[in-house]
Tab-separated table of C-alpha atoms in Angstrom:
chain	number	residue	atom	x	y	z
A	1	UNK	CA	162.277	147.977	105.342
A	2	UNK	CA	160.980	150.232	102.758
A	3	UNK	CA	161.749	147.271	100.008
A	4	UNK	CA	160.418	144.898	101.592
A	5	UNK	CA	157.211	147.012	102.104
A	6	UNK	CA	157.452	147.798	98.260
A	7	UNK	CA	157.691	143.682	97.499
A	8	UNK	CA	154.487	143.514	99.525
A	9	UNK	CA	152.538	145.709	97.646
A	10	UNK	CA	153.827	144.705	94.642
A	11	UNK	CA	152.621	141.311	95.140
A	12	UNK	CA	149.407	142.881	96.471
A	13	UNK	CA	148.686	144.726	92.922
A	14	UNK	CA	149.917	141.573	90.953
A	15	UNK	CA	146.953	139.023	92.502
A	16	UNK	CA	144.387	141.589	92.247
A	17	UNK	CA	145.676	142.602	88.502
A	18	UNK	CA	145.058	138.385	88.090
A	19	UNK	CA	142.180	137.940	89.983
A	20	UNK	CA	140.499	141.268	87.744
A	21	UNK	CA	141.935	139.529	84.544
A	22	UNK	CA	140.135	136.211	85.376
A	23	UNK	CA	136.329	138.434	86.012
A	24	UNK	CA	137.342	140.348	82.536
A	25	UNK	CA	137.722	137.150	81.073
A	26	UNK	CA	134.776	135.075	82.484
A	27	UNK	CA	132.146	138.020	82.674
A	28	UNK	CA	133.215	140.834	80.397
A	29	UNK	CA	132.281	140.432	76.948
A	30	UNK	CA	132.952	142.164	73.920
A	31	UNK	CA	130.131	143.909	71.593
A	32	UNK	CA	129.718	142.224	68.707
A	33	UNK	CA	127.582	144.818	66.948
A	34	UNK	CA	128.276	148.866	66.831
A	35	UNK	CA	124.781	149.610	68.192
A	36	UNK	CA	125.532	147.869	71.300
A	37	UNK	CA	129.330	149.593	72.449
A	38	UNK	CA	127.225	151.933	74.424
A	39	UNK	CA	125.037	149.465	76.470
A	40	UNK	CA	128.213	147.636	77.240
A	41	UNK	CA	130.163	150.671	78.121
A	42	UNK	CA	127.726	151.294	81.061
A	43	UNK	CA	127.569	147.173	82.046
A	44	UNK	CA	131.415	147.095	82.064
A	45	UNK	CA	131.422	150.406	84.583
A	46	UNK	CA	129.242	148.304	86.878
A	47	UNK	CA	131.538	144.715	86.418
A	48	UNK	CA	134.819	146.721	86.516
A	49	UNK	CA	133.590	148.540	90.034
A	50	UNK	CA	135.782	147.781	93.065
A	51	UNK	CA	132.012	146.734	94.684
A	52	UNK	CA	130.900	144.105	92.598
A	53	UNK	CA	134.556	142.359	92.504
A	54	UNK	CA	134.539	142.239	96.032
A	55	UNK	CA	131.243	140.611	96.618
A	56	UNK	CA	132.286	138.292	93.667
A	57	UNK	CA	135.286	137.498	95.921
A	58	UNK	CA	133.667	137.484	98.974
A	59	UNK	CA	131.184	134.967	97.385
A	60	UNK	CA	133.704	132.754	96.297
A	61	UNK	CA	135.132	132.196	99.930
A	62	UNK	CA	132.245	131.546	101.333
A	63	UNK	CA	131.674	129.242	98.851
A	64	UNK	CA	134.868	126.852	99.436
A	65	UNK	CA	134.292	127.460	102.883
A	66	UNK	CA	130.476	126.128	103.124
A	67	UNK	CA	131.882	123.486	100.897
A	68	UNK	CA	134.837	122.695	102.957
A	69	UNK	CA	132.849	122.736	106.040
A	70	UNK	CA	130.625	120.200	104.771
A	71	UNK	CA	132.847	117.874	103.400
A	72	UNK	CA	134.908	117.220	106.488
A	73	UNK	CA	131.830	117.109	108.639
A	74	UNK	CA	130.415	114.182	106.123
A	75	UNK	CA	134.259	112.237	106.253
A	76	UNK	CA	134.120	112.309	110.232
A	77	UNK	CA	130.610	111.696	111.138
A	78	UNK	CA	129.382	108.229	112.341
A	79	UNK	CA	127.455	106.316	109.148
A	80	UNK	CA	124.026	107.153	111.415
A	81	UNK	CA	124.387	110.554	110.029
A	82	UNK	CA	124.669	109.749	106.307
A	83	UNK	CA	120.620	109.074	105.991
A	84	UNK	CA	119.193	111.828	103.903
A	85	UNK	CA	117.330	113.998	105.977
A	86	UNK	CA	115.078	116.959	105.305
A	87	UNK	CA	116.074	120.173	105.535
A	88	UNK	CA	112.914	121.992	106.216
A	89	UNK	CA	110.770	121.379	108.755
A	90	UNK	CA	113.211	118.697	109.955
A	91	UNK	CA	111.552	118.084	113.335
A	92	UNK	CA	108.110	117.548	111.733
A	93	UNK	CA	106.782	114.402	111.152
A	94	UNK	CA	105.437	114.737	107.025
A	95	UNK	CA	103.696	112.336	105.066
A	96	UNK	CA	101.274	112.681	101.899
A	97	UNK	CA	99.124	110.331	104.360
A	98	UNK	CA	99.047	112.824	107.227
A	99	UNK	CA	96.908	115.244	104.515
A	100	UNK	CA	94.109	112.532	103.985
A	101	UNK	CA	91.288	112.886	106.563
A	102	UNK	CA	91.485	109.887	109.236
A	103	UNK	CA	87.872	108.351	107.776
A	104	UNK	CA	89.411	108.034	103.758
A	105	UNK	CA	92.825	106.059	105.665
A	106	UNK	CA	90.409	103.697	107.779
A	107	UNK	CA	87.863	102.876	104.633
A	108	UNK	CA	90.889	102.100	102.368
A	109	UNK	CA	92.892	100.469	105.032
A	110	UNK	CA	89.115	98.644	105.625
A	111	UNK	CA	87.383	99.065	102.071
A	112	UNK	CA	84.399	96.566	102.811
A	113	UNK	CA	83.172	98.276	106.008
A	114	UNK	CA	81.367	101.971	105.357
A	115	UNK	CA	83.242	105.364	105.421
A	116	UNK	CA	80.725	107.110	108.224
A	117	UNK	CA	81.482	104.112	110.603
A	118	UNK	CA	85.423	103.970	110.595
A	119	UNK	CA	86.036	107.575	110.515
A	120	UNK	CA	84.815	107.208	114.005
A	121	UNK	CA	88.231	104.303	114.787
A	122	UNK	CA	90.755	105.190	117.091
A	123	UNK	CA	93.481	102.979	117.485
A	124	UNK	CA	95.181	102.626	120.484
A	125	UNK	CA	92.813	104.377	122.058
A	126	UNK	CA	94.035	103.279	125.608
A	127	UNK	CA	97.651	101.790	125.012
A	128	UNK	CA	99.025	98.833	127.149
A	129	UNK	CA	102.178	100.201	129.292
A	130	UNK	CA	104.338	96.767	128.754
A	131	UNK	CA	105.845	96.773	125.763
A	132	UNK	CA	105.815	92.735	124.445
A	133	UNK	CA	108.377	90.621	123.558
A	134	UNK	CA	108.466	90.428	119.106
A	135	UNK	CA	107.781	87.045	119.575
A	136	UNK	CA	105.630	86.943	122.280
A	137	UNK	CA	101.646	85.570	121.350
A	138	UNK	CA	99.373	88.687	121.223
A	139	UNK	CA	95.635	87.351	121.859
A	140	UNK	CA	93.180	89.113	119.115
A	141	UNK	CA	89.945	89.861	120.393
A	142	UNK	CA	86.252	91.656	119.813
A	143	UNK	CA	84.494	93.424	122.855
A	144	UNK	CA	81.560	95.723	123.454
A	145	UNK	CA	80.423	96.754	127.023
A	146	UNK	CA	77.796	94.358	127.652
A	147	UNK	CA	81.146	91.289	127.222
A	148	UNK	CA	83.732	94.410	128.827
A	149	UNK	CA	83.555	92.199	132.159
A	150	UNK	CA	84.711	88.882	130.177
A	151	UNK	CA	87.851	90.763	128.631
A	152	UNK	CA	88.580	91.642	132.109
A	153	UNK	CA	88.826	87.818	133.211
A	154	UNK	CA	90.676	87.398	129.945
A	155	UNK	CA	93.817	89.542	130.347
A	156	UNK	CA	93.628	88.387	134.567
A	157	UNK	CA	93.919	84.529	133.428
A	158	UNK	CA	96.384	85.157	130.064
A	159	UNK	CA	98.975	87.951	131.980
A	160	UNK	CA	100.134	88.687	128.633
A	161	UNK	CA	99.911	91.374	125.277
A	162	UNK	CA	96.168	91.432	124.141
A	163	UNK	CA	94.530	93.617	121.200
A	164	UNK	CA	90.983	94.633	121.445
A	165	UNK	CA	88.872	96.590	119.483
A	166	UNK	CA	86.422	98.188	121.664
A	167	UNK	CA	82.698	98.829	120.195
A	168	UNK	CA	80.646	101.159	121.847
A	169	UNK	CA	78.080	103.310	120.676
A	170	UNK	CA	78.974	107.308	121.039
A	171	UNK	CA	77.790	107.744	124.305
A	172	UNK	CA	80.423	109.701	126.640
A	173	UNK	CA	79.220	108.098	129.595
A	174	UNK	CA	80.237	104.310	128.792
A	175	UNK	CA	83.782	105.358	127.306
A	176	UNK	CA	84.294	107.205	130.660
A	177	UNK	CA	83.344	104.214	132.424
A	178	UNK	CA	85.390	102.046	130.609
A	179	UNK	CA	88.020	104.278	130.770
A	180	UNK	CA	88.775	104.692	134.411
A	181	UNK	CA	88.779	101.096	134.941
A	182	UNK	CA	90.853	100.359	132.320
A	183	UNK	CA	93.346	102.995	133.959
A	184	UNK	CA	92.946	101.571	137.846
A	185	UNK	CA	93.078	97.688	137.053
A	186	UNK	CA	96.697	96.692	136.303
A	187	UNK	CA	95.897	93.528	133.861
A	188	UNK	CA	94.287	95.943	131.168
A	189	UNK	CA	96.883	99.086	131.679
A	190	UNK	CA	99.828	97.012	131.640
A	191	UNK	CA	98.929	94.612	128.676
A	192	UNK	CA	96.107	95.510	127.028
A	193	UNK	CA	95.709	97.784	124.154
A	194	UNK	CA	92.420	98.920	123.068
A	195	UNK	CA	90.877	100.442	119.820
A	196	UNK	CA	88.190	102.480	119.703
A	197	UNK	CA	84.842	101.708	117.240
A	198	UNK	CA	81.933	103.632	117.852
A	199	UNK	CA	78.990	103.003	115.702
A	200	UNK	CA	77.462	106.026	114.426
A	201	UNK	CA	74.400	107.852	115.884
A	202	UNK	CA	71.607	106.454	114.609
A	203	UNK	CA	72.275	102.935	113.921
A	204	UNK	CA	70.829	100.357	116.654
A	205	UNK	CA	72.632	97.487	115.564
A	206	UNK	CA	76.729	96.989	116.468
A	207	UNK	CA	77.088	94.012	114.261
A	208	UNK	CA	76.432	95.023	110.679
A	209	UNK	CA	78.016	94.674	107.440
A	210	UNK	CA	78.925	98.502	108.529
A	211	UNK	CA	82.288	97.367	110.495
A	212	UNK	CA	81.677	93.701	110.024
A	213	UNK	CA	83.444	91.591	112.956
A	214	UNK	CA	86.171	90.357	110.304
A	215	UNK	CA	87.154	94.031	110.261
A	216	UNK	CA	87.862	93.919	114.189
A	217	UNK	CA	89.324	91.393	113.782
A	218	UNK	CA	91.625	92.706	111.137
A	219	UNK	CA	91.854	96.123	113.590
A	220	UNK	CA	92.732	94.337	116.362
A	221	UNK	CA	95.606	92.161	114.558
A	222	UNK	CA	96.863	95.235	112.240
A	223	UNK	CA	97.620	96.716	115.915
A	224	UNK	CA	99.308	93.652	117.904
A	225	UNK	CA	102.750	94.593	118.854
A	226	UNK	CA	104.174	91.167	118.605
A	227	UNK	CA	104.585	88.673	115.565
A	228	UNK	CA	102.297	86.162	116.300
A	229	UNK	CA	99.008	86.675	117.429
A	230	UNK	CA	95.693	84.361	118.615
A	231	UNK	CA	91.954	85.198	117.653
A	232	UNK	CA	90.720	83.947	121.023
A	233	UNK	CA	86.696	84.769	121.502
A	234	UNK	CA	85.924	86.124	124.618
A	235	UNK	CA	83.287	83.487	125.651
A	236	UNK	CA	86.400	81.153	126.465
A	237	UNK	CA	88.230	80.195	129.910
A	238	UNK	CA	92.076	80.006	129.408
A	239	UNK	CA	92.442	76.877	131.726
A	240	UNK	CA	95.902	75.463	131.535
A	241	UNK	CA	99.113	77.464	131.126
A	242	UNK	CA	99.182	78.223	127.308
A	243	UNK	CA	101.394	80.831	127.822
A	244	UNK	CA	104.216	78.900	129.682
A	245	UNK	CA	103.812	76.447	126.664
A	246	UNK	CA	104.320	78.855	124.157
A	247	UNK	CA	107.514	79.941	126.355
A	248	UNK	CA	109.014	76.902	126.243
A	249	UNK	CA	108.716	75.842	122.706
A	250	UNK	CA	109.196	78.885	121.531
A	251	UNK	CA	112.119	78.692	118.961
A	252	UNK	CA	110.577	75.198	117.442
A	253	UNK	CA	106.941	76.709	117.220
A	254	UNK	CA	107.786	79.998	115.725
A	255	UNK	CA	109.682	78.414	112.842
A	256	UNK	CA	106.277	76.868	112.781
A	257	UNK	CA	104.454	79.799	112.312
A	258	UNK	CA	106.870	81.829	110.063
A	259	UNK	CA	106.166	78.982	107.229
A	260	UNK	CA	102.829	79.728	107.642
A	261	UNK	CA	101.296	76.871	109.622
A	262	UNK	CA	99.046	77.681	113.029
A	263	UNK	CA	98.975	76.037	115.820
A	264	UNK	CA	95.379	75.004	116.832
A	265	UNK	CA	93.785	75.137	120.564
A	266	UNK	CA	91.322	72.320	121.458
A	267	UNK	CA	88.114	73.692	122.106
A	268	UNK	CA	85.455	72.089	124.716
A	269	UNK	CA	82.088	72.983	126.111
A	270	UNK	CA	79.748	71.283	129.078
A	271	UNK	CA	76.797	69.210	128.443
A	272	UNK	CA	75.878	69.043	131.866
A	273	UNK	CA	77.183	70.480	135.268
A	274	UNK	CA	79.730	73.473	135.180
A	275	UNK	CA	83.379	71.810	136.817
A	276	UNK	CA	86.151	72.929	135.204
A	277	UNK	CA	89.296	70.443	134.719
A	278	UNK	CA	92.443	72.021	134.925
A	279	UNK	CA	94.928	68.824	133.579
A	280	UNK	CA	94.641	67.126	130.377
A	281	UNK	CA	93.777	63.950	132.493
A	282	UNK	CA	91.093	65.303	134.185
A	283	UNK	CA	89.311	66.447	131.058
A	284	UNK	CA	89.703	63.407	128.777
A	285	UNK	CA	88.252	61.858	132.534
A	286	UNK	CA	84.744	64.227	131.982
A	287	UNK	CA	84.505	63.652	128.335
A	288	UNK	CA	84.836	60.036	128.323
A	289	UNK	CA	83.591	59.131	132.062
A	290	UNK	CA	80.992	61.882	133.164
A	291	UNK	CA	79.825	62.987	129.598
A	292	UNK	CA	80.263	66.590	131.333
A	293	UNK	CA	82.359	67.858	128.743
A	294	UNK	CA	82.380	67.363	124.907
A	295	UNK	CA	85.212	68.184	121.876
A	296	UNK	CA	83.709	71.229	120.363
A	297	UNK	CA	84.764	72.081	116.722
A	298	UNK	CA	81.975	74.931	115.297
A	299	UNK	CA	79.957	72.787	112.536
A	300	UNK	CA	80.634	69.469	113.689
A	301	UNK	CA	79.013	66.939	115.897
A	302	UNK	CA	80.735	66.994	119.514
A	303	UNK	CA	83.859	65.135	119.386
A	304	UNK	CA	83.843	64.132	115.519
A	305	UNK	CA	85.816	67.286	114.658
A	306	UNK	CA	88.516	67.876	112.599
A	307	UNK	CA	90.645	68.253	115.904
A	308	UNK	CA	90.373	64.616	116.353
A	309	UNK	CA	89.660	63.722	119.842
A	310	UNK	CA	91.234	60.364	120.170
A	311	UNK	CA	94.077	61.465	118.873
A	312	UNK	CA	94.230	64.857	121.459
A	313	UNK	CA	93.995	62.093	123.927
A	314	UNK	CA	96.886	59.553	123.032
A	315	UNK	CA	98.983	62.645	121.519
A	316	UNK	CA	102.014	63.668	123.977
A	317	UNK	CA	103.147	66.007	120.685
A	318	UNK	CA	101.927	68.478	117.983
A	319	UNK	CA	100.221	66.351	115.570
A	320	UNK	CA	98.826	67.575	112.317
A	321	UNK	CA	95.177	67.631	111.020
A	322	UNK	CA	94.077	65.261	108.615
A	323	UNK	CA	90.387	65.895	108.150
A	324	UNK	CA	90.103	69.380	106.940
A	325	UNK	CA	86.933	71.300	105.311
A	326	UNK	CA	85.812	74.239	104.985
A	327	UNK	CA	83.558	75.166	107.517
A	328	UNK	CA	86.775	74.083	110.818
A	329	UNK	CA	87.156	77.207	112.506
A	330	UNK	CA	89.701	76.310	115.040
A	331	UNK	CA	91.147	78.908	117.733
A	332	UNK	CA	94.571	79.073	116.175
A	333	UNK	CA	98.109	80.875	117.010
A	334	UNK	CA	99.605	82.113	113.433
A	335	UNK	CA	102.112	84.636	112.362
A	336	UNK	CA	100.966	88.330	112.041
A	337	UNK	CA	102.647	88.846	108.889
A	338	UNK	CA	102.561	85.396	107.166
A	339	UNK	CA	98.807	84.753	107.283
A	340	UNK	CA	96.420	85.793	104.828
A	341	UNK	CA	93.639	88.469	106.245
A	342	UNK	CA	90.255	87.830	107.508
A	343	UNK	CA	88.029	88.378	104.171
A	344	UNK	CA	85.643	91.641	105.574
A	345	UNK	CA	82.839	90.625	103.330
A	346	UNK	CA	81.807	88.708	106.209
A	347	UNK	CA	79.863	89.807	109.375
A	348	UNK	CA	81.398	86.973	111.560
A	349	UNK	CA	83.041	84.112	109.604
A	350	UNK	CA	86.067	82.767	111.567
A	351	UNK	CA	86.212	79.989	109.003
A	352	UNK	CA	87.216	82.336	105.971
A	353	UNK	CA	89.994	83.620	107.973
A	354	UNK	CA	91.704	80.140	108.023
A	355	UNK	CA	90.254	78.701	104.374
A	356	UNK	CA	92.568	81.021	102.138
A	357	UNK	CA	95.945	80.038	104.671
A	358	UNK	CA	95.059	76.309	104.202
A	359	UNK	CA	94.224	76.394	100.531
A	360	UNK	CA	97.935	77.910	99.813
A	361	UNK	CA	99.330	75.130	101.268
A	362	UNK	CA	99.834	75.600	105.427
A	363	UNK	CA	98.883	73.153	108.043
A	364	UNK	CA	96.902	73.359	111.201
A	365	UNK	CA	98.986	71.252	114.051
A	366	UNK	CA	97.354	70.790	117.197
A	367	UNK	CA	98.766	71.335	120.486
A	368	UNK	CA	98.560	68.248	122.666
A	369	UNK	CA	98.155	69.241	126.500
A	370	UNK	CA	97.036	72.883	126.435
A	371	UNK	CA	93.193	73.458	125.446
A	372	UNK	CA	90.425	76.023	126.746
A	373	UNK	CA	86.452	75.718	127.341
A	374	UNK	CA	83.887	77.505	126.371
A	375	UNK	CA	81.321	79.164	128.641
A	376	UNK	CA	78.314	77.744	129.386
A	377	UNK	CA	76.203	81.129	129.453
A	378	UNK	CA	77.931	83.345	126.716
A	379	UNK	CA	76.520	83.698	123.520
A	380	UNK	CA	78.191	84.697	120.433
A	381	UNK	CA	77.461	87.832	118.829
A	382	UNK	CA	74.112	88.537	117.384
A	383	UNK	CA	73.848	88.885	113.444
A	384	UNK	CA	70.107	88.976	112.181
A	385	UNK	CA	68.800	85.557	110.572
A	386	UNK	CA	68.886	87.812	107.067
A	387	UNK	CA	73.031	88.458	107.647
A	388	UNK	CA	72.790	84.346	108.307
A	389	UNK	CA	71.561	82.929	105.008
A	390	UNK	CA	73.573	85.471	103.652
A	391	UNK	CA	77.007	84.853	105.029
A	392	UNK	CA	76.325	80.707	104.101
A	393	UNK	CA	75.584	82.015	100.404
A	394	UNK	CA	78.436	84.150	99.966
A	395	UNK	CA	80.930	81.374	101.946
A	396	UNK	CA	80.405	78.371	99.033
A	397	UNK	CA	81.060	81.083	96.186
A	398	UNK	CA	83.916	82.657	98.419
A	399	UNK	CA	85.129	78.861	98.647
A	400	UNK	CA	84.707	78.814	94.989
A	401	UNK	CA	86.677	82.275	94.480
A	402	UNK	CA	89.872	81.253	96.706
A	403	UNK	CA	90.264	77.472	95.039
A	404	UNK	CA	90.619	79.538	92.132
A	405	UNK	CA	92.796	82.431	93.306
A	406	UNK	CA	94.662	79.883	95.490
A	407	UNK	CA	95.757	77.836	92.788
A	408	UNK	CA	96.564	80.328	90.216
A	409	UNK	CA	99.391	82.098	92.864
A	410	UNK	CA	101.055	78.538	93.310
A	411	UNK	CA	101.058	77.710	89.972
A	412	UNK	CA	102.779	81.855	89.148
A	413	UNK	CA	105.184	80.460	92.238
A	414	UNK	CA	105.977	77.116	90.566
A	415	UNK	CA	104.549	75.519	92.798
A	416	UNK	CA	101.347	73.914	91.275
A	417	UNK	CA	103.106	70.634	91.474
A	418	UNK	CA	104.965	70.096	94.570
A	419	UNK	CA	103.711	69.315	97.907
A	420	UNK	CA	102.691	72.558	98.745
A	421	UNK	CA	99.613	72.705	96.617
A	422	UNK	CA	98.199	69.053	97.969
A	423	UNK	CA	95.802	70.782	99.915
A	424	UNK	CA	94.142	72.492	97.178
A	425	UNK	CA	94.217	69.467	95.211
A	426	UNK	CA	92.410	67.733	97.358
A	427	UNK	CA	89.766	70.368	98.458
A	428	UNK	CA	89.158	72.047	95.093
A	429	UNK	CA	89.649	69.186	92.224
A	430	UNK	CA	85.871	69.614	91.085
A	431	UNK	CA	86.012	73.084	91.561
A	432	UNK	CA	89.325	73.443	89.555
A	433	UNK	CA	88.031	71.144	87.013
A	434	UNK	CA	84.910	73.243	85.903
A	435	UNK	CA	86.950	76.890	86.440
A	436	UNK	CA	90.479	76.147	86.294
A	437	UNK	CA	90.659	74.206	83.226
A	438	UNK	CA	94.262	75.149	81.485
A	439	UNK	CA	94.668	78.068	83.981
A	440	UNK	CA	96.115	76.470	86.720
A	441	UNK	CA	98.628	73.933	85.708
A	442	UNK	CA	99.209	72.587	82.364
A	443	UNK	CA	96.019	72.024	80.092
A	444	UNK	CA	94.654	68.430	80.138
């Protein structure tokens, strides 16, 4: 017993005479000059203490064990719990965005419209309940409380995801107006989300190159929760069942849209009388036999548009448009991410949201049974005559501008002479000619 006791402590004194020969080795040094024996006499007292050799083995557990510990919870966790997480403040949310002020995000996110008017934005301000489908159509729209009452009859008729930006001016009273019925009419809670605009005090005017309606627009689109989406004005009745359509073709028409090409909405208003058709048959039966109703494409005579009336008529599928320019401004169903972005140096130019998309190559195709008429008492939004001859100046030199920019990306793409630039050849040949000599393309 005693031996055995002797054998223990034996082995006892020979790992601690190792483990103090491996300190003396690593952390003892010798003096090299005379003057310094003394200053290392009183260090090696310290490093030779039973104290410090204990918390120097104490340390070196814990060490393997933290190490240890970690090692086998990495080899038998799931792969979810390899992503590098934070480990302070690991239940905050942190970004170097959430330090900007929300006015500087909005006027970057928004550069043409003015700082004092966006920091002012709320988006989602009231936030639809119904989650869409990803490829479900989101309808894009503009609305201010004098046109609230048309957005209600809107997201009745459609039943599905719209985005709204809401512009009121900061008055308490109309957002809590707005607000409760919003939150007691189940068409708006369920599907509609709304975003916020108020124009600041001291500024009559709603429409101004402040938050231009291409901005909204933008908003409102930024916002949908679905990929494709459908700038649909709110002066429209949705007559037939576009979104059943949309339904049903959904695979063919979203591989469509993810090239880049939209799918256009016939457009009609009354001449006389107020009957609304509610088959294909029954409208081609007004426009040709009654004269009630009348193809309207914005900037064309009534049925001469681009959109081709007498070929909506005999068409039983999509069909593509032939007679393009500048000025069509066509209600249209795109992709939210493919499409180029409504250009914000416009007050209300539908037409520049669709030139840039057709110049780089995409098609409009028209949908042949499903089509929606304008109201007969709606106006459209009121810009001052000055913002008018403005926005028609600015249009030809932004036409100018994107023939230019347009061709010089397909050409970087390799793609300046394949099909995809035939659009721009034929649009922007004179334009391309006088600017684009031996920058787009090969020099003649």
């Amino acid at each position: 017993m005693e031996a055995s006791g002797k054998l223990a402590r034996d082995e006892k004194s020979s790992y601690l005479n190792r483990m103090n020969g491996w300190i003396d080795h690593y952390i003892l040094q010798q003096p090299l000059l005379p003057q310094q024996q003394q200053q290392q006499q009183q260090k090696n007292r310290i490093l030779k203490s039973r104290p410090f050799r204990l918390l120097v083995v104490i340390y070196i557990l814990f060490s393997v064990l933290f190490t240890g510990t970690h090692i086998s919870s990495w080899l038998f966790s799931t792969k979810d719990a390899w992503t590098y997480q934070r480990t302070y403040d690991a239940l905050e949310p942190y970004s170097l965005v959430s330090d900007m002020s929300h006015g500087l995000k909005m006027s970057k996110l928004f550069s043409k419209g003015h700082y004092d008017a966006l920091q002012y934005v709320q988006p989602f301000w009231q936030k639809a309940s119904v989650i869409p489908d990803e490829l479900d159509t989101t309808i894009i729209t503009t609305t201010t409380p004098e046109t609230w009452k048309d957005l209600v009859f809107l997201a009745k008729s459609w039943d599905g995801p719209i985005s709204a930006t809401l512009h009121v001016a900061k008055d308490a009273s109309i957002k809590a107006t707005i607000q409760a019925e919003y939150q007691s009419n189940p068409s708006l809670f369920k599907n509609v989300d709304l975003h916020l605009i108020e124009t600041p005090t001291g500024i009559k005017q709603s429409v101004s190159v402040l938050v231009p309606l291409n901005v909204e627009r933008n908003l409102a689109r930024i916002y949908a929760r679905s990929q494709h989406v459908c700038d649909m004005p709110l002066n429209t009745i949705l007559v037939t069942e576009l979104r059943q359509t949309l339904l049903k073709h959904q695979t063919k028409y979203a591989a469509l849209m993810k090239k880049g090409d939209m799918l256009v909405i016939p457009t009609f208003k009354h001449t006389s009388g107020q009957e609304i058709p509610v088959t294909k048959k029954e409208l081609v039966g007004l426009v040709q036999g009654e004269k009630s109703l009348v193809l309207h494409d914005a900037h064309f005579e009534s049925n001469k548009g681009p959109t081709d009336f007498e070929t909506w008529k005999a068409s039983d599928s999509l069909y593509k448009v032939t007679g393009y320019t500048m000025d069509y401004e066509p209600i249209v169903i795109q992709s939210k991410t493919v499409q180029p972005w409504c250009s914000e140096r416009f007050v209300d130019k539908r037409s520049a949201c669709l030139l840039s998309s057709y110049l780089a190559g995409n098609d409009f195709y028209v949908l042949p049974s499903d089509f929606v008429i304008y109201k007969p008492t709606t106006a459209n939004a009121a810009i001052s005559d000055l913002d008018t001859v403005i926005e028609k100046r600015l249009y030809a030199k932004f036409y100018w501008e994107q023939c230019v920019y347009q061709g010089r990306q397909l050409d970087a793409m390799g793609l300046w002479n394949t099909a995809k630039s035939d659009h721009i050849r034929q649009q922007c040949s004179r334009v391309i000619q006088n600017w684009g000599r031996g920058l787009i393309g090969k020099p003649e």
